[in-house]
Coordinates of N, CA, C and O in Angstrom, one line a residue:
M1 N -17.4 -23.3 9.9 CA -18.4 -23.9 8.6 C -18.1 -22.5 8.1 O -18.2 -21.3 8.2
R2 N -18.7 -22.5 6.9 CA -18.3 -22.0 5.9 C -19.7 -21.3 4.9 O -20.6 -22.2 4.3
I3 N -19.9 -19.8 5.5 CA -21.4 -20.0 4.5 C -21.2 -18.8 3.5 O -20.7 -17.7 3.5
E4 N -21.8 -18.9 2.6 CA -21.9 -18.2 1.0 C -22.8 -16.9 1.4 O -23.6 -16.8 1.3
V5 N -22.1 -15.9 1.3 CA -22.5 -14.4 1.5 C -23.1 -13.6 0.6 O -21.7 -13.4 -0.9
K6 N -24.2 -13.6 -0.4 CA -24.1 -12.3 -1.6 C -24.0 -11.2 -1.2 O -25.1 -11.0 -1.2
C7 N -24.2 -10.9 -3.1 CA -24.0 -8.9 -2.4 C -23.5 -8.2 -3.8 O -22.7 -9.0 -4.5
E8 N -25.3 -7.6 -4.0 CA -24.8 -7.1 -5.1 C -24.0 -5.7 -5.7 O -24.5 -4.7 -6.4
V9 N -24.0 -4.9 -4.6 CA -23.0 -4.0 -4.3 C -21.7 -4.0 -4.5 O -20.7 -3.6 -3.8
E10 N -21.6 -2.9 -6.3 CA -20.6 -3.5 -6.0 C -19.1 -2.4 -6.7 O -18.2 -2.4 -6.1
N11 N -19.8 -1.1 -5.9 CA -18.7 -0.5 -5.3 C -18.1 -0.4 -3.6 O -17.9 -0.3 -2.6
C12 N -18.7 -1.2 -3.2 CA -18.2 -1.8 -1.6 C -16.9 -2.8 -2.2 O -16.7 -3.8 -2.9
K13 N -15.6 -2.5 -1.2 CA -14.6 -3.1 -1.1 C -14.6 -4.9 -0.7 O -14.1 -5.6 -1.4
Y14 N -15.4 -4.6 -0.4 CA -15.1 -6.5 -0.4 C -16.8 -6.7 -1.2 O -16.7 -9.1 -1.0
W15 N -17.3 -6.7 -2.0 CA -17.4 -6.9 -3.8 C -16.6 -7.8 -4.2 O -15.4 -7.2 -4.5
A16 N -17.1 -8.8 -4.7 CA -15.9 -9.5 -5.4 C -17.3 -10.0 -6.2 O -17.9 -9.8 -6.7
E17 N -16.4 -11.0 -7.9 CA -16.8 -11.2 -8.9 C -17.6 -12.2 -8.7 O -17.4 -13.3 -7.7
G18 N -19.3 -12.1 -9.2 CA -20.5 -13.4 -9.5 C -21.3 -12.9 -7.9 O -22.1 -13.9 -7.1
D19 N -21.0 -11.4 -7.9 CA -21.4 -11.4 -6.5 C -21.3 -11.6 -5.0 O -22.4 -12.2 -4.2
Q20 N -20.5 -12.0 -4.5 CA -19.6 -12.7 -3.9 C -19.3 -11.5 -2.4 O -18.9 -10.8 -2.9
C21 N -19.7 -12.0 -1.5 CA -19.5 -11.0 -0.5 C -18.0 -11.5 0.4 O -17.8 -12.9 0.3
V22 N -16.6 -10.4 0.3 CA -15.7 -11.4 0.5 C -14.6 -11.0 2.3 O -14.3 -11.3 2.2
A23 N -16.4 -10.3 3.1 CA -15.4 -10.1 3.9 C -15.2 -11.2 5.1 O -16.0 -11.9 5.1
D24 N -14.6 -10.6 6.6 CA -14.1 -11.6 7.3 C -15.5 -12.5 8.0 O -15.8 -13.5 8.4
S25 N -16.4 -11.2 8.4 CA -17.4 -11.1 9.0 C -18.4 -10.2 8.2 O -18.5 -9.2 7.8
I26 N -19.9 -10.4 8.8 CA -20.7 -9.3 8.0 C -21.4 -8.5 9.8 O -22.2 -9.8 10.6
M27 N -22.3 -7.4 8.9 CA -22.9 -7.0 10.4 C -24.1 -6.6 9.5 O -24.0 -5.4 8.8
V28 N -25.7 -6.1 10.4 CA -26.3 -6.3 9.5 C -27.2 -5.6 10.6 O -26.9 -6.3 11.7
V29 N -28.2 -4.7 10.6 CA -28.4 -3.9 11.8 C -29.9 -3.3 11.2 O -29.7 -2.9 10.0
A30 N -31.2 -3.5 12.1 CA -32.0 -2.9 12.3 C -32.3 -1.3 11.2 O -31.3 -0.5 12.1
D31 N -32.6 -0.9 10.9 CA -32.9 0.4 10.1 C -33.7 1.3 11.8 O -32.8 2.3 12.1
R32 N -34.0 0.9 12.0 CA -35.2 1.6 13.5 C -34.8 0.6 14.8 O -35.6 -0.7 14.4
G33 N -34.1 1.2 15.2 CA -34.3 0.0 16.6 C -32.9 -1.7 16.7 O -32.8 -1.6 15.9
H34 N -33.9 -2.5 17.1 CA -33.5 -4.3 17.0 C -34.5 -5.1 16.1 O -33.6 -5.6 16.0
Q35 N -35.8 -4.9 15.9 CA -36.3 -5.4 14.5 C -36.6 -3.8 13.8 O -36.7 -3.1 13.1
A36 N -36.9 -5.3 13.1 CA -37.1 -5.5 10.8 C -38.2 -5.8 10.9 O -38.6 -7.2 10.9
V37 N -39.4 -5.2 10.2 CA -40.6 -4.9 9.9 C -40.3 -6.1 8.3 O -41.1 -7.3 7.9
N38 N -39.3 -5.5 7.4 CA -39.3 -6.4 6.3 C -37.8 -6.6 6.4 O -36.7 -5.9 6.4
E39 N -37.5 -6.9 4.8 CA -35.5 -6.8 4.1 C -35.0 -5.4 4.1 O -34.5 -4.9 4.0
R40 N -36.3 -4.3 3.2 CA -35.5 -3.4 3.5 C -35.7 -2.2 4.8 O -34.9 -1.4 4.4
E41 N -35.8 -2.8 5.5 CA -35.3 -2.3 6.7 C -34.5 -2.7 7.7 O -34.0 -1.8 9.3
T42 N -33.3 -3.3 7.0 CA -32.0 -4.0 7.5 C -31.1 -3.6 6.4 O -31.4 -2.8 5.3
I43 N -30.1 -3.0 7.1 CA -28.2 -2.1 6.7 C -27.0 -3.0 6.8 O -27.3 -3.8 7.9
C44 N -26.5 -3.5 5.5 CA -25.1 -3.7 6.2 C -24.1 -2.3 6.3 O -23.7 -2.1 6.1
D45 N -24.1 -2.8 7.7 CA -22.7 -1.8 8.1 C -21.7 -2.2 7.9 O -20.6 -1.7 7.5
T46 N -21.0 -4.1 7.3 CA -20.1 -4.2 6.6 C -19.4 -3.2 5.1 O -18.5 -3.1 5.0
F47 N -20.8 -2.6 4.8 CA -20.0 -1.6 3.6 C -19.1 -0.8 3.7 O -18.8 -0.3 4.7
E48 N -17.8 -1.3 2.7 CA -16.9 0.5 2.7 C -16.7 0.9 1.2 O -16.8 -0.7 0.6
K49 N -17.3 2.1 1.0 CA -17.3 2.1 -0.4 C -15.5 2.1 -0.7 O -14.9 2.3 -0.3
V50 N -15.8 1.5 -1.9 CA -14.3 1.5 -2.9 C -13.5 2.6 -3.4 O -14.1 3.6 -3.9

């Protein structure tokens, strides 16, 4: 199953034209523990600076 993942972080090595994320997998974690109250409390651990 293919899932489209959008990303606006242009300095990530997995960012591609059209705000596409081209990583093989995505790891998203909560900022504190294992629960997030809103999207601002999440972090993409897949990020790698170019």
